[in-house]
Structures are given as structure tokens and as C-alpha cells.
Short mmCIF file of N, CA, C and O in Angstrom, two decimals:
data_model
loop_
_atom_site.label_atom_id
_atom_site.label_comp_id
_atom_site.label_asym_id
_atom_site.label_seq_id
_atom_site.Cartn_x
_atom_site.Cartn_y
_atom_site.Cartn_z
N MET L 1 -36.44 -3.07 35.13
CA MET L 1 -35.01 -2.87 35.26
C MET L 1 -34.76 -1.66 36.16
O MET L 1 -35.50 -0.69 36.12
N SER L 2 -33.71 -1.75 36.95
CA SER L 2 -33.37 -0.67 37.88
C SER L 2 -32.18 0.12 37.35
O SER L 2 -31.21 -0.45 36.83
N TYR L 3 -32.29 1.43 37.51
CA TYR L 3 -31.23 2.33 37.10
C TYR L 3 -31.01 3.39 38.17
O TYR L 3 -31.91 3.73 38.92
N PHE L 4 -29.80 3.92 38.21
CA PHE L 4 -29.52 5.14 38.96
C PHE L 4 -28.75 6.05 38.02
O PHE L 4 -28.29 5.62 36.96
N TYR L 5 -28.66 7.30 38.39
CA TYR L 5 -28.02 8.29 37.50
C TYR L 5 -26.68 8.74 38.06
O TYR L 5 -26.53 8.97 39.26
N PHE L 6 -25.73 8.85 37.16
CA PHE L 6 -24.40 9.39 37.46
C PHE L 6 -24.06 10.33 36.32
O PHE L 6 -24.07 9.92 35.16
N GLU L 7 -23.81 11.57 36.66
CA GLU L 7 -23.53 12.60 35.64
C GLU L 7 -24.60 12.61 34.55
O GLU L 7 -24.29 12.66 33.35
N ASN L 8 -25.84 12.51 34.95
CA ASN L 8 -27.00 12.51 34.06
C ASN L 8 -27.03 11.36 33.06
O ASN L 8 -27.65 11.45 32.01
N LYS L 9 -26.33 10.28 33.38
CA LYS L 9 -26.34 9.09 32.54
C LYS L 9 -26.91 7.92 33.34
O LYS L 9 -26.65 7.79 34.54
N LYS L 10 -27.67 7.05 32.67
CA LYS L 10 -28.31 5.92 33.32
C LYS L 10 -27.36 4.74 33.47
O LYS L 10 -26.76 4.29 32.49
N ILE L 11 -27.27 4.26 34.73
CA ILE L 11 -26.47 3.08 35.02
C ILE L 11 -27.40 1.97 35.52
O ILE L 11 -28.15 2.17 36.47
N TYR L 12 -27.32 0.84 34.87
CA TYR L 12 -28.14 -0.31 35.23
C TYR L 12 -27.55 -1.02 36.44
O TYR L 12 -26.34 -1.18 36.56
N TYR L 13 -28.44 -1.49 37.31
CA TYR L 13 -28.02 -2.36 38.40
C TYR L 13 -29.13 -3.36 38.71
O TYR L 13 -30.29 -3.15 38.38
N LYS L 14 -28.72 -4.45 39.35
CA LYS L 14 -29.66 -5.50 39.74
C LYS L 14 -29.31 -5.92 41.16
O LYS L 14 -28.12 -6.07 41.49
N GLU L 15 -30.32 -6.08 41.99
CA GLU L 15 -30.13 -6.52 43.36
C GLU L 15 -30.90 -7.81 43.58
O GLU L 15 -32.03 -7.95 43.14
N LYS L 16 -30.27 -8.75 44.30
CA LYS L 16 -30.94 -10.00 44.66
C LYS L 16 -30.48 -10.37 46.06
O LYS L 16 -29.30 -10.32 46.37
N GLY L 17 -31.43 -10.76 46.89
CA GLY L 17 -31.09 -11.22 48.22
C GLY L 17 -31.37 -10.16 49.27
O GLY L 17 -32.01 -9.13 49.00
N TYR L 18 -30.88 -10.43 50.46
CA TYR L 18 -31.14 -9.57 51.60
C TYR L 18 -29.85 -9.44 52.42
O TYR L 18 -28.83 -10.00 52.08
N ARG L 19 -29.96 -8.70 53.48
CA ARG L 19 -28.86 -8.51 54.44
C ARG L 19 -27.82 -7.54 53.93
O ARG L 19 -28.12 -6.61 53.20
N ARG L 20 -26.57 -7.79 54.28
CA ARG L 20 -25.47 -6.88 53.93
C ARG L 20 -25.22 -6.88 52.42
O ARG L 20 -25.32 -7.91 51.77
N PRO L 21 -24.86 -5.72 51.88
CA PRO L 21 -24.60 -5.66 50.43
C PRO L 21 -23.27 -6.33 50.05
O PRO L 21 -22.30 -6.26 50.80
N LEU L 22 -23.29 -6.96 48.90
CA LEU L 22 -22.09 -7.52 48.30
C LEU L 22 -22.09 -7.06 46.84
O LEU L 22 -22.92 -7.50 46.05
N LEU L 23 -21.21 -6.13 46.51
CA LEU L 23 -21.14 -5.60 45.15
C LEU L 23 -20.16 -6.44 44.35
O LEU L 23 -19.00 -6.63 44.75
N LEU L 24 -20.62 -6.94 43.21
CA LEU L 24 -19.76 -7.67 42.29
C LEU L 24 -19.53 -6.77 41.08
O LEU L 24 -20.47 -6.41 40.38
N LEU L 25 -18.28 -6.41 40.85
CA LEU L 25 -17.94 -5.40 39.84
C LEU L 25 -17.18 -6.04 38.69
O LEU L 25 -16.11 -6.63 38.89
N HIS L 26 -17.72 -5.90 37.50
CA HIS L 26 -17.12 -6.52 36.32
C HIS L 26 -15.89 -5.75 35.84
O HIS L 26 -15.67 -4.60 36.20
N GLY L 27 -15.12 -6.40 34.99
CA GLY L 27 -13.94 -5.77 34.41
C GLY L 27 -14.26 -5.09 33.09
O GLY L 27 -15.42 -5.00 32.67
N ASN L 28 -13.21 -4.63 32.44
CA ASN L 28 -13.37 -3.91 31.17
C ASN L 28 -13.82 -4.87 30.06
O ASN L 28 -13.37 -6.00 29.98
N GLY L 29 -14.73 -4.38 29.23
CA GLY L 29 -15.17 -5.13 28.06
C GLY L 29 -16.22 -6.20 28.32
O GLY L 29 -16.59 -6.92 27.42
N VAL L 30 -16.69 -6.31 29.55
CA VAL L 30 -17.74 -7.28 29.88
C VAL L 30 -18.85 -6.56 30.63
O VAL L 30 -18.85 -5.34 30.72
N SER L 31 -19.79 -7.31 31.18
CA SER L 31 -20.88 -6.70 31.95
C SER L 31 -21.16 -7.55 33.19
O SER L 31 -20.52 -8.57 33.41
N SER L 32 -22.14 -7.13 33.94
CA SER L 32 -22.49 -7.84 35.16
C SER L 32 -23.04 -9.24 34.90
O SER L 32 -23.10 -10.06 35.82
N THR L 33 -23.41 -9.54 33.66
CA THR L 33 -23.93 -10.88 33.36
C THR L 33 -22.90 -11.97 33.68
O THR L 33 -23.27 -13.10 33.94
N MET L 34 -21.62 -11.60 33.72
CA MET L 34 -20.59 -12.58 34.03
C MET L 34 -20.75 -13.13 35.45
O MET L 34 -20.20 -14.19 35.77
N PHE L 35 -21.51 -12.43 36.29
CA PHE L 35 -21.68 -12.84 37.68
C PHE L 35 -23.03 -13.50 37.99
O PHE L 35 -23.30 -13.82 39.15
N TYR L 36 -23.88 -13.71 37.00
CA TYR L 36 -25.22 -14.23 37.28
C TYR L 36 -25.20 -15.55 38.04
O TYR L 36 -25.90 -15.72 39.03
N SER L 37 -24.40 -16.50 37.63
CA SER L 37 -24.38 -17.79 38.33
C SER L 37 -23.71 -17.67 39.69
O SER L 37 -24.14 -18.29 40.66
N LEU L 38 -22.69 -16.85 39.81
CA LEU L 38 -22.02 -16.63 41.09
C LEU L 38 -22.95 -15.93 42.08
O LEU L 38 -22.97 -16.28 43.27
N ALA L 39 -23.72 -14.99 41.61
CA ALA L 39 -24.63 -14.24 42.48
C ALA L 39 -25.63 -15.16 43.16
O ALA L 39 -25.98 -14.94 44.33
N LYS L 40 -26.08 -16.18 42.47
CA LYS L 40 -27.04 -17.12 43.05
C LYS L 40 -26.49 -17.81 44.29
O LYS L 40 -27.22 -18.14 45.21
N LYS L 41 -25.18 -18.02 44.34
CA LYS L 41 -24.56 -18.67 45.48
C LYS L 41 -24.54 -17.79 46.72
O LYS L 41 -24.45 -18.29 47.83
N TYR L 42 -24.59 -16.48 46.53
CA TYR L 42 -24.46 -15.55 47.65
C TYR L 42 -25.76 -14.85 48.05
O TYR L 42 -25.82 -14.24 49.12
N GLU L 43 -26.80 -14.94 47.26
CA GLU L 43 -28.01 -14.16 47.53
C GLU L 43 -28.75 -14.60 48.79
O GLU L 43 -29.58 -13.85 49.30
N LYS L 44 -28.46 -15.77 49.32
CA LYS L 44 -29.09 -16.20 50.58
C LYS L 44 -28.48 -15.47 51.78
O LYS L 44 -29.13 -15.28 52.80
N ASP L 45 -27.21 -15.10 51.66
CA ASP L 45 -26.49 -14.48 52.77
C ASP L 45 -26.23 -12.99 52.59
O ASP L 45 -25.83 -12.32 53.55
N TYR L 46 -26.41 -12.49 51.39
CA TYR L 46 -26.10 -11.09 51.08
C TYR L 46 -27.16 -10.48 50.17
O TYR L 46 -27.92 -11.20 49.52
N ASN L 47 -27.16 -9.17 50.11
CA ASN L 47 -27.89 -8.45 49.07
C ASN L 47 -26.89 -8.26 47.93
O ASN L 47 -26.07 -7.33 47.97
N VAL L 48 -26.90 -9.14 46.98
CA VAL L 48 -25.93 -9.10 45.89
C VAL L 48 -26.33 -8.00 44.91
O VAL L 48 -27.46 -7.93 44.45
N VAL L 49 -25.36 -7.14 44.62
CA VAL L 49 -25.59 -6.01 43.72
C VAL L 49 -24.69 -6.17 42.51
O VAL L 49 -23.47 -6.34 42.64
N LEU L 50 -25.29 -6.15 41.34
CA LEU L 50 -24.57 -6.22 40.07
C LEU L 50 -24.76 -4.88 39.36
O LEU L 50 -25.89 -4.43 39.19
N ILE L 51 -23.67 -4.27 38.98
CA ILE L 51 -23.72 -2.96 38.31
C ILE L 51 -23.07 -3.10 36.94
O ILE L 51 -22.02 -3.72 36.81
N ASP L 52 -23.70 -2.53 35.93
CA ASP L 52 -23.07 -2.39 34.61
C ASP L 52 -22.49 -0.98 34.54
O ASP L 52 -23.24 0.00 34.53
N PHE L 53 -21.18 -0.87 34.50
CA PHE L 53 -20.57 0.45 34.40
C PHE L 53 -21.01 1.14 33.11
O PHE L 53 -21.40 0.48 32.14
N LEU L 54 -20.92 2.45 33.10
CA LEU L 54 -21.25 3.20 31.89
C LEU L 54 -20.45 2.67 30.70
O LEU L 54 -19.26 2.37 30.82
N GLY L 55 -21.15 2.52 29.58
CA GLY L 55 -20.51 2.00 28.39
C GLY L 55 -20.52 0.48 28.30
O GLY L 55 -19.99 -0.09 27.36
N HIS L 56 -21.12 -0.19 29.29
CA HIS L 56 -21.15 -1.64 29.35
C HIS L 56 -22.58 -2.13 29.57
O HIS L 56 -23.39 -1.44 30.18
N GLY L 57 -22.85 -3.35 29.14
CA GLY L 57 -24.12 -4.01 29.43
C GLY L 57 -25.33 -3.17 29.10
O GLY L 57 -25.46 -2.63 28.01
N LYS L 58 -26.23 -3.03 30.09
CA LYS L 58 -27.49 -2.32 29.90
C LYS L 58 -27.41 -0.85 30.31
O LYS L 58 -28.42 -0.17 30.34
N SER L 59 -26.21 -0.38 30.64
CA SER L 59 -26.04 1.03 30.99
C SER L 59 -25.87 1.88 29.74
O SER L 59 -25.61 1.37 28.65
N GLU L 60 -26.01 3.17 29.95
CA GLU L 60 -25.91 4.11 28.84
C GLU L 60 -24.52 4.05 28.20
O GLU L 60 -23.51 3.84 28.87
N ARG L 61 -24.49 4.23 26.91
CA ARG L 61 -23.24 4.23 26.13
C ARG L 61 -22.46 5.52 26.38
O ARG L 61 -23.02 6.55 26.73
N LEU L 62 -21.16 5.44 26.16
CA LEU L 62 -20.28 6.62 26.22
C LEU L 62 -19.73 6.89 24.83
O LEU L 62 -19.53 5.96 24.04
N GLN L 63 -19.48 8.14 24.54
CA GLN L 63 -18.85 8.48 23.26
C GLN L 63 -17.44 7.89 23.19
O GLN L 63 -17.00 7.43 22.16
N ALA L 64 -16.74 7.96 24.32
CA ALA L 64 -15.39 7.40 24.44
C ALA L 64 -15.13 7.10 25.90
O ALA L 64 -15.68 7.77 26.78
N PHE L 65 -14.31 6.12 26.16
CA PHE L 65 -13.95 5.82 27.54
C PHE L 65 -12.88 6.80 28.00
O PHE L 65 -11.95 7.11 27.24
N PRO L 66 -12.98 7.30 29.23
CA PRO L 66 -11.97 8.24 29.72
C PRO L 66 -10.63 7.52 29.94
O PRO L 66 -10.59 6.31 30.16
N THR L 67 -9.56 8.27 29.90
CA THR L 67 -8.23 7.68 30.11
C THR L 67 -8.07 7.16 31.54
O THR L 67 -7.30 6.24 31.78
N ASP L 68 -8.79 7.76 32.46
CA ASP L 68 -8.75 7.30 33.86
C ASP L 68 -9.99 6.46 34.16
O ASP L 68 -10.70 6.69 35.13
N LEU L 69 -10.21 5.44 33.35
CA LEU L 69 -11.43 4.63 33.40
C LEU L 69 -11.69 4.02 34.78
O LEU L 69 -12.81 4.07 35.27
N TRP L 70 -10.69 3.46 35.40
CA TRP L 70 -10.92 2.80 36.70
C TRP L 70 -11.34 3.81 37.75
O TRP L 70 -12.18 3.51 38.59
N TYR L 71 -10.76 4.99 37.72
CA TYR L 71 -11.17 6.04 38.65
C TYR L 71 -12.63 6.44 38.37
O TYR L 71 -13.42 6.59 39.29
N TYR L 72 -12.96 6.58 37.10
CA TYR L 72 -14.31 6.95 36.69
C TYR L 72 -15.33 5.89 37.14
O TYR L 72 -16.41 6.21 37.61
N GLU L 73 -14.95 4.62 37.03
CA GLU L 73 -15.83 3.55 37.50
C GLU L 73 -15.95 3.56 39.02
O GLU L 73 -17.02 3.27 39.57
N THR L 74 -14.87 3.89 39.71
CA THR L 74 -14.93 4.03 41.16
C THR L 74 -15.92 5.11 41.57
O THR L 74 -16.70 4.93 42.51
N LEU L 75 -15.93 6.21 40.86
CA LEU L 75 -16.89 7.28 41.14
C LEU L 75 -18.33 6.80 40.93
O LEU L 75 -19.24 7.19 41.67
N GLN L 76 -18.55 5.93 39.95
CA GLN L 76 -19.89 5.38 39.73
C GLN L 76 -20.31 4.50 40.90
O GLN L 76 -21.46 4.56 41.35
N VAL L 77 -19.39 3.70 41.41
CA VAL L 77 -19.70 2.84 42.56
C VAL L 77 -20.00 3.70 43.79
O VAL L 77 -20.98 3.44 44.52
N LEU L 78 -19.21 4.72 44.02
CA LEU L 78 -19.45 5.61 45.16
C LEU L 78 -20.81 6.31 45.03
O LEU L 78 -21.52 6.48 46.02
N ALA L 79 -21.17 6.70 43.82
CA ALA L 79 -22.48 7.33 43.60
C ALA L 79 -23.60 6.34 43.93
O ALA L 79 -24.60 6.73 44.53
N PHE L 80 -23.43 5.08 43.56
CA PHE L 80 -24.42 4.05 43.88
C PHE L 80 -24.54 3.87 45.39
O PHE L 80 -25.63 3.80 45.94
N ILE L 81 -23.40 3.78 46.06
CA ILE L 81 -23.39 3.60 47.52
C ILE L 81 -24.11 4.76 48.20
O ILE L 81 -24.91 4.55 49.10
N ASN L 82 -23.86 5.97 47.73
CA ASN L 82 -24.55 7.15 48.29
C ASN L 82 -26.04 7.13 47.97
O ASN L 82 -26.87 7.43 48.83
N GLU L 83 -26.38 6.79 46.74
CA GLU L 83 -27.79 6.76 46.30
C GLU L 83 -28.59 5.78 47.15
O GLU L 83 -29.71 6.05 47.56
N LYS L 84 -28.01 4.61 47.42
CA LYS L 84 -28.71 3.56 48.16
C LYS L 84 -28.47 3.65 49.67
O LYS L 84 -28.99 2.83 50.42
N ASN L 85 -27.67 4.63 50.08
CA ASN L 85 -27.38 4.85 51.51
C ASN L 85 -26.84 3.57 52.16
O ASN L 85 -27.32 3.12 53.20
N LEU L 86 -25.84 2.95 51.52
CA LEU L 86 -25.31 1.68 51.99
C LEU L 86 -24.34 1.82 53.15
O LEU L 86 -24.11 0.85 53.88
N ILE L 87 -23.74 2.97 53.31
CA ILE L 87 -22.83 3.20 54.44
C ILE L 87 -23.55 4.07 55.44
O ILE L 87 -23.97 5.17 55.14
N LYS L 88 -23.68 3.54 56.63
CA LYS L 88 -24.43 4.25 57.66
C LYS L 88 -23.56 4.60 58.83
O LYS L 88 -22.59 4.05 59.12
#
């Protein structure tokens, strides 16, 4: 399993395919597993990236979700993009 760290917490991600990245981001209360069948359709043309936000799926649990959850999840995506050097 692959993980990256955000604020010293482990975030799970999975990559399949090659070429340009395509990030599929789940909503509240679910995980990246919702995209498994969809990801198969795109992995021939993209590097499909599935991320479990903190507190979801295989990522580290949170004591409580922040009130600005969507902003917090955006910061996690930006951290992933920087970690993987996806913007050149």
C-alpha cells in the first residue's frame, strides 16, 4: 500500500496506469473504493490516482473533522501534487 504524509498523518493513495495524472476525489463519508470500476476505464490513457482523505478509507483517522473540511481536503490534494511533483 502507498502512503504520503500530510501534517504527520498517513494518507493512502493508489495509482494505476501511465501518462498524465487523473485524480479521482471521493466525497464525504465514502472512500476511493467508489472509483475502482471507473478507474479501470481510464488507466489505459491516464495515471489514475485514488486518494483516501484523512478520516476515510485506509487513511489515518481524525479525532474530529474540521469545520472547513473541503479546504482541509484541498490542502491534502495539494500536498500530494507537490510530493509527486505532478506540476512541472
